[in-house]
Coordinates of C-alpha atoms and ligand atoms in Angstrom, one line a residue:
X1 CA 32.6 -125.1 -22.8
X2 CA 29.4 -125.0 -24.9
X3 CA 26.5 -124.3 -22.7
X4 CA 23.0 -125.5 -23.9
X5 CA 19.9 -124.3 -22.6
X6 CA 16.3 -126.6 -23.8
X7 CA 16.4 -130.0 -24.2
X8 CA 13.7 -130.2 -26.7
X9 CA 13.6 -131.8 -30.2
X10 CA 16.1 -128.5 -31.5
X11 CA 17.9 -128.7 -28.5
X12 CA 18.8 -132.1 -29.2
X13 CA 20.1 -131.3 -32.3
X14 CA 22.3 -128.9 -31.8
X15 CA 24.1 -130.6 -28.6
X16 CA 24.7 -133.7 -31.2
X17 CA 26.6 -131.4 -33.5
X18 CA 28.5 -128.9 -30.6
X19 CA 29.1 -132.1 -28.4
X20 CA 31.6 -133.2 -31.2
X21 CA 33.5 -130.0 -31.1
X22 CA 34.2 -129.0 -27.1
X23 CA 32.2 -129.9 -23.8
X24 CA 28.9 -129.5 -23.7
X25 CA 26.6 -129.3 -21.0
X26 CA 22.7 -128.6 -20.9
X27 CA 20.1 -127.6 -18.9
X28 CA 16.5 -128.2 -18.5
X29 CA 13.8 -128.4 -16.3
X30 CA 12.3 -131.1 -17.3
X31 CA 14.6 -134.4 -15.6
X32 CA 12.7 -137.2 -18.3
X33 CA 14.2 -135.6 -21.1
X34 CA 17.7 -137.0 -19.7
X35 CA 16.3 -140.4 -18.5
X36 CA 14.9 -141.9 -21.4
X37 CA 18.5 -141.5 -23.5
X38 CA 20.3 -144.4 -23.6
X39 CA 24.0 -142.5 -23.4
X40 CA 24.3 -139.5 -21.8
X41 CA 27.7 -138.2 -23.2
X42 CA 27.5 -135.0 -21.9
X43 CA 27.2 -133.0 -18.9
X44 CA 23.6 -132.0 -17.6
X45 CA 21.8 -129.8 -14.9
X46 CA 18.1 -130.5 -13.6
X47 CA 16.8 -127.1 -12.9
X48 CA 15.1 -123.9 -14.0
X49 CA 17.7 -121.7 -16.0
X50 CA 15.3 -118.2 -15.4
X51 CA 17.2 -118.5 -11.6
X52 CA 20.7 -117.9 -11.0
X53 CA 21.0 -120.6 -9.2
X54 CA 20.6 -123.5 -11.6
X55 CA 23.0 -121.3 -14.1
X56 CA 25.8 -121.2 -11.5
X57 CA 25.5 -125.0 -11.0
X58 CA 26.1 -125.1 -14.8
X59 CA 29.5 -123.3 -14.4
X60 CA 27.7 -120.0 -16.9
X61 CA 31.1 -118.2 -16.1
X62 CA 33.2 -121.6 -18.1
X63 CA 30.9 -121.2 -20.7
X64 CA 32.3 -119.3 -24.1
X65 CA 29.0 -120.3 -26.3
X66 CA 25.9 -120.1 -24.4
X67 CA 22.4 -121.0 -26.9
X68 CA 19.2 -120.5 -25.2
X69 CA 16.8 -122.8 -27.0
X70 CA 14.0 -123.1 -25.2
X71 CA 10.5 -122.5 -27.4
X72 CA 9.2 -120.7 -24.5
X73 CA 10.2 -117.1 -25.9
X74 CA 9.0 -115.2 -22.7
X75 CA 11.6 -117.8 -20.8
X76 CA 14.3 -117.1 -23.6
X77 CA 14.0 -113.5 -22.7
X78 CA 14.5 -114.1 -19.1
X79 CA 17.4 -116.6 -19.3
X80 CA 19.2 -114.0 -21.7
X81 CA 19.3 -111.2 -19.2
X82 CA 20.3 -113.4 -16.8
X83 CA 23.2 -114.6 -18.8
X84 CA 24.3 -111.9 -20.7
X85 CA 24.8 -110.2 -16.7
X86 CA 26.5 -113.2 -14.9
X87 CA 28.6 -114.2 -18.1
X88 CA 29.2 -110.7 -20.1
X89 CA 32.1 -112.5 -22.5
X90 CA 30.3 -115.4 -23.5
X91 CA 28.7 -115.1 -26.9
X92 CA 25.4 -115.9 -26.6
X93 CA 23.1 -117.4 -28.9
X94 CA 19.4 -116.9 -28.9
X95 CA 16.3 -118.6 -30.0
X96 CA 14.2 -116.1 -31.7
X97 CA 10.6 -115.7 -33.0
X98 CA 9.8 -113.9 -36.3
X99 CA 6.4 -112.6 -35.1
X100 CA 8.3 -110.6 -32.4
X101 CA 11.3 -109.1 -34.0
X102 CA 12.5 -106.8 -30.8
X103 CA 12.4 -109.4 -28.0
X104 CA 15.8 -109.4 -27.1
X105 CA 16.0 -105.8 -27.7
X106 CA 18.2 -104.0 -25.1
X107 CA 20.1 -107.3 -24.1
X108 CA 23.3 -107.8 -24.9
X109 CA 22.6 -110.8 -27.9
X110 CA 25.6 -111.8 -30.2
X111 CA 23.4 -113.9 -32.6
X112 CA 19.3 -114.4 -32.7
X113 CA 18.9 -117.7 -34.8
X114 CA 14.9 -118.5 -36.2
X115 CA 15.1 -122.2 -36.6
X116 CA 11.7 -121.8 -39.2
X117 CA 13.2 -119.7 -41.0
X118 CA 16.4 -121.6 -41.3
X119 CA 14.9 -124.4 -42.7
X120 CA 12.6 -122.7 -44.9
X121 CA 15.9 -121.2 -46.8
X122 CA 17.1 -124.8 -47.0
X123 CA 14.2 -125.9 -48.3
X124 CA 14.5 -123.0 -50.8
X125 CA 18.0 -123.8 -51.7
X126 CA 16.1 -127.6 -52.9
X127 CA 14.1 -125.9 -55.0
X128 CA 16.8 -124.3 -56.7
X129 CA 18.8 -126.8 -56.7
X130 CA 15.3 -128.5 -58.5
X131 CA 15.4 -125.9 -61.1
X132 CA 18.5 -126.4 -62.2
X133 CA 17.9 -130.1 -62.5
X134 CA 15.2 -129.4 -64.5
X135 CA 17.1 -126.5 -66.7
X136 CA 19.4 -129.8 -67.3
X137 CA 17.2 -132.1 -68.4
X138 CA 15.6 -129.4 -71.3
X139 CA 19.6 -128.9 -72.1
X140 CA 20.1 -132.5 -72.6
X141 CA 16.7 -133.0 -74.1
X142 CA 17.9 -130.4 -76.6
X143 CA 21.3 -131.8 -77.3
X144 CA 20.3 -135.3 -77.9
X145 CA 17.2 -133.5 -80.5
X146 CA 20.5 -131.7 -82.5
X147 CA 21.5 -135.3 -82.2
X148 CA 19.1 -137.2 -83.9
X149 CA 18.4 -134.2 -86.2
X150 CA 22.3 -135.1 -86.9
X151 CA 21.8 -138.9 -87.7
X152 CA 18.7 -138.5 -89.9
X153 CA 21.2 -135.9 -92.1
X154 CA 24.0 -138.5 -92.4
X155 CA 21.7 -141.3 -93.1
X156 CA 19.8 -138.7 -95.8
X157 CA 22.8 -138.1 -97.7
X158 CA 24.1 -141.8 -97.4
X159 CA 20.6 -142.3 -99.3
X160 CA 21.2 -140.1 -101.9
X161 CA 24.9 -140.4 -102.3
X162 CA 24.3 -141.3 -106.1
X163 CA 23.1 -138.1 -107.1
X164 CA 24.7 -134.7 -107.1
X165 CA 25.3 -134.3 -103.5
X166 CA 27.2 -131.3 -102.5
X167 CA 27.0 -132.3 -98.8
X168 CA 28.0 -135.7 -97.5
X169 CA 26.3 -135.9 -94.0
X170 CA 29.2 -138.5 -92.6
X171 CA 31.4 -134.9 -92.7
X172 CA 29.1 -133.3 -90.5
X173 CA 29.2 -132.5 -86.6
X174 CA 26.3 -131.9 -84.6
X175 CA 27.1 -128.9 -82.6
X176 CA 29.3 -125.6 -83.8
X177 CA 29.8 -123.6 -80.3
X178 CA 30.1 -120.5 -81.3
X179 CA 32.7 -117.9 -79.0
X180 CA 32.4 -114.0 -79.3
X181 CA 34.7 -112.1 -81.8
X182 CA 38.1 -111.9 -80.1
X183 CA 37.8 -114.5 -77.5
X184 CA 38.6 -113.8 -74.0
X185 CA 39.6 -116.6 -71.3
X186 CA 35.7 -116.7 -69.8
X187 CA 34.6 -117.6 -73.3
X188 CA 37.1 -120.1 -74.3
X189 CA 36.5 -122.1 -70.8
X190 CA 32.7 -121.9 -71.5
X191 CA 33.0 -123.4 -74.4
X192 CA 35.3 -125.9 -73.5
X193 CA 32.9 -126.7 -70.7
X194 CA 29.8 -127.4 -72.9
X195 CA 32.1 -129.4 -75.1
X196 CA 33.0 -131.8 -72.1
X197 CA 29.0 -131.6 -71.3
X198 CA 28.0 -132.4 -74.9
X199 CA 30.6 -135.1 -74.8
X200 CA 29.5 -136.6 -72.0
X201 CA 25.7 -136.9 -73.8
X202 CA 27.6 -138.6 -77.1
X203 CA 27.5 -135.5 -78.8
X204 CA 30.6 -134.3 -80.7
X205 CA 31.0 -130.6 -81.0
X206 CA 34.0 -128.1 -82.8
X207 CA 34.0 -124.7 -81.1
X208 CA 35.2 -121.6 -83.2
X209 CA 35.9 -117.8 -83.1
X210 CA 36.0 -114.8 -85.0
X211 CA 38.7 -111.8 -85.0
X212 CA 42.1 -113.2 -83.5
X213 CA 43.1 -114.7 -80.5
X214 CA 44.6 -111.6 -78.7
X215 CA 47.2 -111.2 -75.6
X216 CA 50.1 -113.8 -74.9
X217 CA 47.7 -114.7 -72.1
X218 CA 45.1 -116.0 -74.2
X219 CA 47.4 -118.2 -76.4
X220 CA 49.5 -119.7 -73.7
X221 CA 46.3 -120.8 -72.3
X222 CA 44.9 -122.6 -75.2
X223 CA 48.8 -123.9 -75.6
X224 CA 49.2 -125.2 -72.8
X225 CA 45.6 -126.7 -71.9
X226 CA 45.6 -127.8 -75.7
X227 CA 42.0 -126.6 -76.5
X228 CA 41.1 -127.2 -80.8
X229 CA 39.3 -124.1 -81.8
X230 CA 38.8 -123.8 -85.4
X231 CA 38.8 -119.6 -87.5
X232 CA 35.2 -119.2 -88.6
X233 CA 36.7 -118.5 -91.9
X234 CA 37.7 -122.2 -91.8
X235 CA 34.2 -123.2 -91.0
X236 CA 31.1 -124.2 -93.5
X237 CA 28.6 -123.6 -91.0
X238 CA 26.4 -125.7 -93.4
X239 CA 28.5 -128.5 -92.1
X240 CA 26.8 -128.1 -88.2
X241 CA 23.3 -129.7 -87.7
X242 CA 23.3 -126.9 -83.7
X243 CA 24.6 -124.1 -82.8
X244 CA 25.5 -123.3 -79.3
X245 CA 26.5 -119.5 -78.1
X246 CA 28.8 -119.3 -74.9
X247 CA 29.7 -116.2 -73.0
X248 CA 27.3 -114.1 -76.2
X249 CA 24.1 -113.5 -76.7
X250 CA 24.6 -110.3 -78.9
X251 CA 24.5 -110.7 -82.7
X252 CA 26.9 -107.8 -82.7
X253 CA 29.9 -109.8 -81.0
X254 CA 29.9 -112.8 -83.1
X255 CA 31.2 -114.1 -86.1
X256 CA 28.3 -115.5 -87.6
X257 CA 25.2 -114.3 -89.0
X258 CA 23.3 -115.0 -86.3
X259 CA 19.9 -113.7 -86.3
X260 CA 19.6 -115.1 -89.4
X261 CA 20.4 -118.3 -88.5
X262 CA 19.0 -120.9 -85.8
X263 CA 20.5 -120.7 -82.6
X264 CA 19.9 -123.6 -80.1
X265 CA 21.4 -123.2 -77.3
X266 CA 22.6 -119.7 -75.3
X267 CA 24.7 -120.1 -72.1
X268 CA 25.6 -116.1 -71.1
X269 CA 26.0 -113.5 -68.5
X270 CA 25.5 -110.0 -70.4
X271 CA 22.4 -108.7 -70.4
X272 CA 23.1 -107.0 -73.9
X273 CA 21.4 -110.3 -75.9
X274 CA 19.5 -109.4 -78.8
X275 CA 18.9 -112.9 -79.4
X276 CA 17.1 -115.9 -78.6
X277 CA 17.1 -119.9 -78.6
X278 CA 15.7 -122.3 -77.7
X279 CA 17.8 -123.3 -74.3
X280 CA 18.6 -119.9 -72.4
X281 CA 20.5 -119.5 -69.2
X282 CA 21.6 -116.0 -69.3
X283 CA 22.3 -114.9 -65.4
X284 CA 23.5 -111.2 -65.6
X285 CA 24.1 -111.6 -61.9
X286 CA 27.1 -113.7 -62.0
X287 CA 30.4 -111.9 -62.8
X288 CA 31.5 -115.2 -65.2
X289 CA 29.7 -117.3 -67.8
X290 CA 32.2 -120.3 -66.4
X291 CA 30.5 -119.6 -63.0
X292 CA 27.0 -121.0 -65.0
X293 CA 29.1 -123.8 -66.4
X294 CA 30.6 -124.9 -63.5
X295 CA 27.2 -124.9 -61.6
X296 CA 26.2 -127.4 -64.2
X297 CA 29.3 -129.5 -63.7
X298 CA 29.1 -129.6 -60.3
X299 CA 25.1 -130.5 -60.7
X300 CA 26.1 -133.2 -63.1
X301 CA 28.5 -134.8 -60.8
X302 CA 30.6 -133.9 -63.5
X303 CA 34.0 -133.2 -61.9
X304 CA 36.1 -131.3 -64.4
X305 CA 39.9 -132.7 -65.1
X306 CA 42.7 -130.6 -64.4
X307 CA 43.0 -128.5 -67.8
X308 CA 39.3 -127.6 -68.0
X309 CA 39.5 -126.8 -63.6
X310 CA 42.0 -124.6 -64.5
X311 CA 40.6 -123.3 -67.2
X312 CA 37.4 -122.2 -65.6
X313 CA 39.6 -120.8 -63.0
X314 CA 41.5 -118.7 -64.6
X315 CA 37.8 -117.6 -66.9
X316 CA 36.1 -116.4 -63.4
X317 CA 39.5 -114.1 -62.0
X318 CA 40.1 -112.8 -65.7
X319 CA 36.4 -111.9 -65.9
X320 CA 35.8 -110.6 -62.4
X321 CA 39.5 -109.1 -62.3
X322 CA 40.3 -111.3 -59.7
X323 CA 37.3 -110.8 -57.8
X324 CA 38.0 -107.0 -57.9
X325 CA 34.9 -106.6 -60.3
X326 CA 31.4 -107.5 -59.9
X327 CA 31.6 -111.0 -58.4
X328 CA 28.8 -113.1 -56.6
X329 CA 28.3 -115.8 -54.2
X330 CA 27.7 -117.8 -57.0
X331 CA 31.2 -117.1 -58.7
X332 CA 33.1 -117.5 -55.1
X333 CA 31.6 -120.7 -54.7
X334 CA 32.7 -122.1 -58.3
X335 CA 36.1 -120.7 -57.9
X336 CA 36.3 -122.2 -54.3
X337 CA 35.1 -125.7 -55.8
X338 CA 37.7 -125.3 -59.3
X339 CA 40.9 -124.0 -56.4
X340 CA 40.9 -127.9 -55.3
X341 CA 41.1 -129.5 -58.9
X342 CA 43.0 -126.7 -61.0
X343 CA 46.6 -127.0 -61.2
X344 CA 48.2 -123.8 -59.9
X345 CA 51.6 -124.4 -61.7
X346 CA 50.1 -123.9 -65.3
X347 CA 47.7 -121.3 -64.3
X348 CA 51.0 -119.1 -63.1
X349 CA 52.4 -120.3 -67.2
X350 CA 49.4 -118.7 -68.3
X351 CA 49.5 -115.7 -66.2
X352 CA 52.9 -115.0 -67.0
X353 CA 53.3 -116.0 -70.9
X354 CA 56.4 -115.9 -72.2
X355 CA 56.9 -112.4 -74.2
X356 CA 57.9 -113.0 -77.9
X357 CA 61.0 -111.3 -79.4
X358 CA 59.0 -108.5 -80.9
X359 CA 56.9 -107.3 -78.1
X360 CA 60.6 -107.1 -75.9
X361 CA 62.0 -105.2 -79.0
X362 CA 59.3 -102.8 -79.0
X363 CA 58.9 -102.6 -74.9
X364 CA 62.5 -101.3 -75.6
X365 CA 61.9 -99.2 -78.2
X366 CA 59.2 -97.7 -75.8
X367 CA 61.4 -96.7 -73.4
X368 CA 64.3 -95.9 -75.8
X369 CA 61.9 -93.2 -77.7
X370 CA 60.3 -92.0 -74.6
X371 CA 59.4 -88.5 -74.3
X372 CA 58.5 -86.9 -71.3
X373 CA 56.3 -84.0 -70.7
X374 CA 55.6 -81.9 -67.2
X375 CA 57.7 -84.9 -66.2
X376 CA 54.8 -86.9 -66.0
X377 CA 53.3 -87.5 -68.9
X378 CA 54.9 -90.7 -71.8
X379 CA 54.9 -90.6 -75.2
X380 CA 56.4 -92.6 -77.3
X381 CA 56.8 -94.1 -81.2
X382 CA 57.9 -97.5 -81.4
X383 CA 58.1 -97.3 -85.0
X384 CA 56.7 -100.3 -87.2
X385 CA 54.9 -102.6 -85.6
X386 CA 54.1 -106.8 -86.6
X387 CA 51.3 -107.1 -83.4
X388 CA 49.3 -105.0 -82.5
X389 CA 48.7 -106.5 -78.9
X390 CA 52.4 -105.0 -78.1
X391 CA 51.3 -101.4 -78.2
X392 CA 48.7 -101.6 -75.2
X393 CA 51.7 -103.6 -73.3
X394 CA 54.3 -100.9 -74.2
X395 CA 51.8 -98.1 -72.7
X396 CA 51.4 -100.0 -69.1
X397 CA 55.2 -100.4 -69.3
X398 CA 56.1 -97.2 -69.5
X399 CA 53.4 -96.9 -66.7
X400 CA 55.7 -98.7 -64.4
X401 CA 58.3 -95.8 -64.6
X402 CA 59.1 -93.6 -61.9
X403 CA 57.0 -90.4 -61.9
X404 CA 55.1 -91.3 -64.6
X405 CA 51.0 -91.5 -64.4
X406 CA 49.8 -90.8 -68.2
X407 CA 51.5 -92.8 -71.1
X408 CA 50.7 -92.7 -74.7
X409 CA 52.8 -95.6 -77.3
X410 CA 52.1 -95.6 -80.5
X411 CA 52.9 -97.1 -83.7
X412 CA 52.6 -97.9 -87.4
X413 CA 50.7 -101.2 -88.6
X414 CA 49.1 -101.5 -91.8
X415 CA 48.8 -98.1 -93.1
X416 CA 47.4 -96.7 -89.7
X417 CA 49.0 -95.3 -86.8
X418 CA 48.1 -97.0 -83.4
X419 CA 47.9 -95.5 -80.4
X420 CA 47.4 -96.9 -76.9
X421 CA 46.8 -95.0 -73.9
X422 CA 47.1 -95.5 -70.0
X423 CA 46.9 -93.3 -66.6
X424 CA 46.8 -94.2 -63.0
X425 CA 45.9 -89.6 -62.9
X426 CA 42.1 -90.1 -61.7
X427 CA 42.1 -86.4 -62.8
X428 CA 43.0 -87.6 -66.5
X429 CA 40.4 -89.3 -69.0
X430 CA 41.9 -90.7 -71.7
X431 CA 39.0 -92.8 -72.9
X432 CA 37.6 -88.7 -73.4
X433 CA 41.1 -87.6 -75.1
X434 CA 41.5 -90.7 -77.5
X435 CA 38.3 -90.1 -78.8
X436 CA 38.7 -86.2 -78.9
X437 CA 41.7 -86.0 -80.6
X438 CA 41.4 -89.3 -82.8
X439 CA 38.1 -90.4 -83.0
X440 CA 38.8 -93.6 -80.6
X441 CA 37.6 -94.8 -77.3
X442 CA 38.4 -96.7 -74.2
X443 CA 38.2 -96.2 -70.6
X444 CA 39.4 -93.6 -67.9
X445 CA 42.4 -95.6 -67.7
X446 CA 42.8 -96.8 -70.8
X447 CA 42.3 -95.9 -74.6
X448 CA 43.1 -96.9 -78.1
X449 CA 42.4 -95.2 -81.2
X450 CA 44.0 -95.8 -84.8
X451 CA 43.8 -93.2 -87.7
X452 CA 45.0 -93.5 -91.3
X453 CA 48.1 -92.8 -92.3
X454 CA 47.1 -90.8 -95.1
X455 CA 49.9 -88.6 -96.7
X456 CA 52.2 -89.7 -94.6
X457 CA 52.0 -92.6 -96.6
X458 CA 54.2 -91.7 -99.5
X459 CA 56.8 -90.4 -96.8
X460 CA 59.8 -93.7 -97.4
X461 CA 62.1 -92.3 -95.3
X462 CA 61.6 -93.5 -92.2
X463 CA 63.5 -90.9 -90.3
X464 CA 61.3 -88.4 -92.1
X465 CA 57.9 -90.7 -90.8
X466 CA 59.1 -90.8 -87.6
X467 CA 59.3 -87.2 -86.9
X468 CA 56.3 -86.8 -89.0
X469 CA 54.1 -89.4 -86.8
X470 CA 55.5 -88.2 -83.4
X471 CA 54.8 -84.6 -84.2
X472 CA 51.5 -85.0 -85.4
X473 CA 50.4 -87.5 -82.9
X474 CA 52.7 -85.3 -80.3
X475 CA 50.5 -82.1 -81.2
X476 CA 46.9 -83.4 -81.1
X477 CA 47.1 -84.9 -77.7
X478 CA 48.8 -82.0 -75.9
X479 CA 46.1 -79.7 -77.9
X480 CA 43.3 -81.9 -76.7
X481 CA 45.0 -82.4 -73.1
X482 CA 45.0 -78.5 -73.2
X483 CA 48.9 -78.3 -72.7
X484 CA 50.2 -75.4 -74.8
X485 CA 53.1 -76.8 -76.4
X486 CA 55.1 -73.7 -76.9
X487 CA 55.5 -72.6 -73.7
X488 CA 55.9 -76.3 -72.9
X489 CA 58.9 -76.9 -75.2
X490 CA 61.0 -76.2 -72.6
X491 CA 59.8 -78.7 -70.7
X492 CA 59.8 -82.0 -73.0
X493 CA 62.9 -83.6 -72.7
X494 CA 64.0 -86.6 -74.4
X495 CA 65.8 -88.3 -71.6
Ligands
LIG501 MN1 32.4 -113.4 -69.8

């Protein structure tokens, strides 16, 4: 039973919503308030609730919700001594008054609620909600300019199609969307997104990348949710009237000249930028740029389909490591709103890519070569190597073996040696020992670093380079790890 206390205009209010979910009954002082409702669906008491009288005849010790919401905060007090003494498990829910903050100080009050206060955040979620509406409006308003920019090029060139035109206008797009070097899942969804947006405005778009598509990951999702991205080197950016940014706003991450070149629109969540445009939503608060460009789908009643849901999805867990990393309320409410419409089947496809014959031949390798030291520690040369993406993967497999907390895999690709480097040792850094002993870098738990292969080069046998390349490699890290190697021989085993 739900126990109401003040019948007044809030009063009202809240016995219209709690009368829906269990019995309610209500008290106040004032008998009119009852008689002039049409309907009285609920059970009421005449009678002053400051006595413990009147709250017996309203069954207090039935009640599991009590709400004193009288405006009369003196009376408030009263009732919630009262209360909180002749119904002790009840949770009781107070009307409170910012200009008094301790009121209820000393009773026993689950939850003091400030009705003002309440609806002044409402009204300040509007005007957010406003600001967005607006930040829409410039982004279209911008779009459609790219547009028309766009027509006045093709009808240029259809004018002067006579003369030596190197540029016919009718080949051109509007908008390049430009990812970061490399392109991560958060980035490819972005882009995507502002794709659907632009189409949704009339505007056609390509989006492209730099560096490669990395991890199996990555390429099973733009597989299987059959996203076009074009290589940059297969771009004439001469050929774009915009450019858009997504998930960058650093000139040093992209694959395009771009602070020598116009940008129009920047959509981001690093606060690294070192560039500007003329549209610019970069929120470093939110742990996702899909977060942003699902805000703006859901603003422009745009819902997304089931490739570019899941998509978005999979963007905000890869980026906030499943909401491990920095995430906000903000990126929990777009993942709550893209669970509903992604579909979970392909999402587990994507998460769990199908491994290509090389990256199993070199896992085994991995293991096969393994050598262990102070039975702890992996290394372990997995010879010659086609992708590179399969060293970092052989490191956190040999990661999974018993006993093991620091691994080291490494490998020959294009005259350099590759290594990769993992540890779950919180004692170990080998972020600090790739780049000591090789000049690379990473994290505390994981490292990379590549060096030349230099004289080994001319070695052909490759019996010869292996025992060459684990040596050397072999040597450096124990050196830098500070493990003496001769006394240690003992120790390394090749099991
Ligand atoms: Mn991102």
């Amino acid at each position: 039973m739900i126990l109401i206390i003040g019948y007044g205009s809030f009063g009202r209010k809240v016995v219209n919503y709690a009368k829906t979910m269990d019995k309610v009954v209500v008290i106040d002082k004032n008998a009119s308030v009852f008689e002039s409702l049409e309907k009285v669906d609920f059970n009421y008491v005449v009678g002053d609730a400051s006595e413990k009288e009147t709250l017996n005849r309203a069954d207090i010790k039935d009640a599991d919700t009590i709400l004193v919401l009288t405006n009369k905060y003196e009376i408030n007090k009263k009732i919630a001594e009262l209360v909180s003494e002749l119904n002790p498990k009840g949770y009781l829910i107070v009307r409170g008054i910012v200009k008094y903050p301790d009121l209820y100080s000393g009773i026993n009050v689950n939850k003091i609620i400030y009705p003002i206060e309440c609806a002044a955040k409402e009204v300040i979620h509007e005007i957010e909600k406003s600001k967005l509406r607006r930040k829409l409006m410039d982004l279209e308003e911008i779009v459609m300019s790219v547009k028309i920019r766009h027509n006045n090029v093709s009808e240029n060139s259809k004018l002067t199609e006579n003369h030596e035109n190197n540029n016919n206008g009718d080949n051109k797009v509007p908008f390049l969307i430009v990812m970061h070097n490399n392109p991560d899942p958060d980035s490819i969804a972005s882009a995507m997104a502002l794709k659907r947006i632009m189409g949704k405005w009339g505007v056609d778009s390509d989006i492209t990348y730099g560096g490669k598509i990395g991890f199996d990951e990555n390429k099973a999702m733009i597989n299987l949710l059959g996203v076009k991205l074009i290589h940059i080197d297969e771009i004439d950016l001469d050929d774009y009237v915009g450019i858009a940014l997504v998930d960058a706003s650093s000139s040093k991450v992209l694959p395009i000249d771009a602070k020598n070149h116009k940008i129009d629109i920047i959509i981001d969540h690093h606060d690294n930028g070192d560039l500007i445009a003329d549209y610019m939503d970069i929120r470093s608060d939110v742990g996702a740029a899909a977060t942003i460009l699902t805000d703006y789908l859901m603003h422009l009643n745009m819902t997304p389909k089931q490739d570019l849901a899941t998509a978005l999805y999979y963007a905000i867990c890869t980026d906030t490591n499943y909401f491990k990393r920095k995430t906000s309320k903000k990126d929990f409410e777009a993942a709550g709103y893209l669970q509903d419409l992604m579909d979970p089947k392909t999402l587990e496809m994507i998460e769990n890519p199908e491994m290509d014959t090389e990256t199993m031949e070199i896992l085994a390798r991995a293991i096969i070569n393994r050598k262990i030291i102070r039975s702890s520690i992996a290394l372990s040369y997995v010879g010659m190597i086609k992708n590179r993406d399969a060293l970092p993967k052989a490191a956190d497999f040999l990661l999974k073996m018993e006993g093991i907390t620091t691994t080291y895999a490494f490998g020959i690709s294009e005259n350099k040696i590759h290594i990769s480097a993992r540890t779950k040792d919180l004692r170990i850094d080998v972020g600090d020992i790739m780049k000591r002993a090789f000049g690379g870098g990473g994290h505390q738990k994981s490292a990379a670093a590549s060096i030349d292969l230099g004289i080994f080069e001319s070695v052909s046998d490759k019996d010869s380079l292996r025992k060459l390349v684990e040596e050397a490699i072999q040597t450096k890290i124990l050196e830098v790890m500070g493990i003496e190697e001769g006394g240690e021989k003992s120790k390394i085993s090749e099991q």
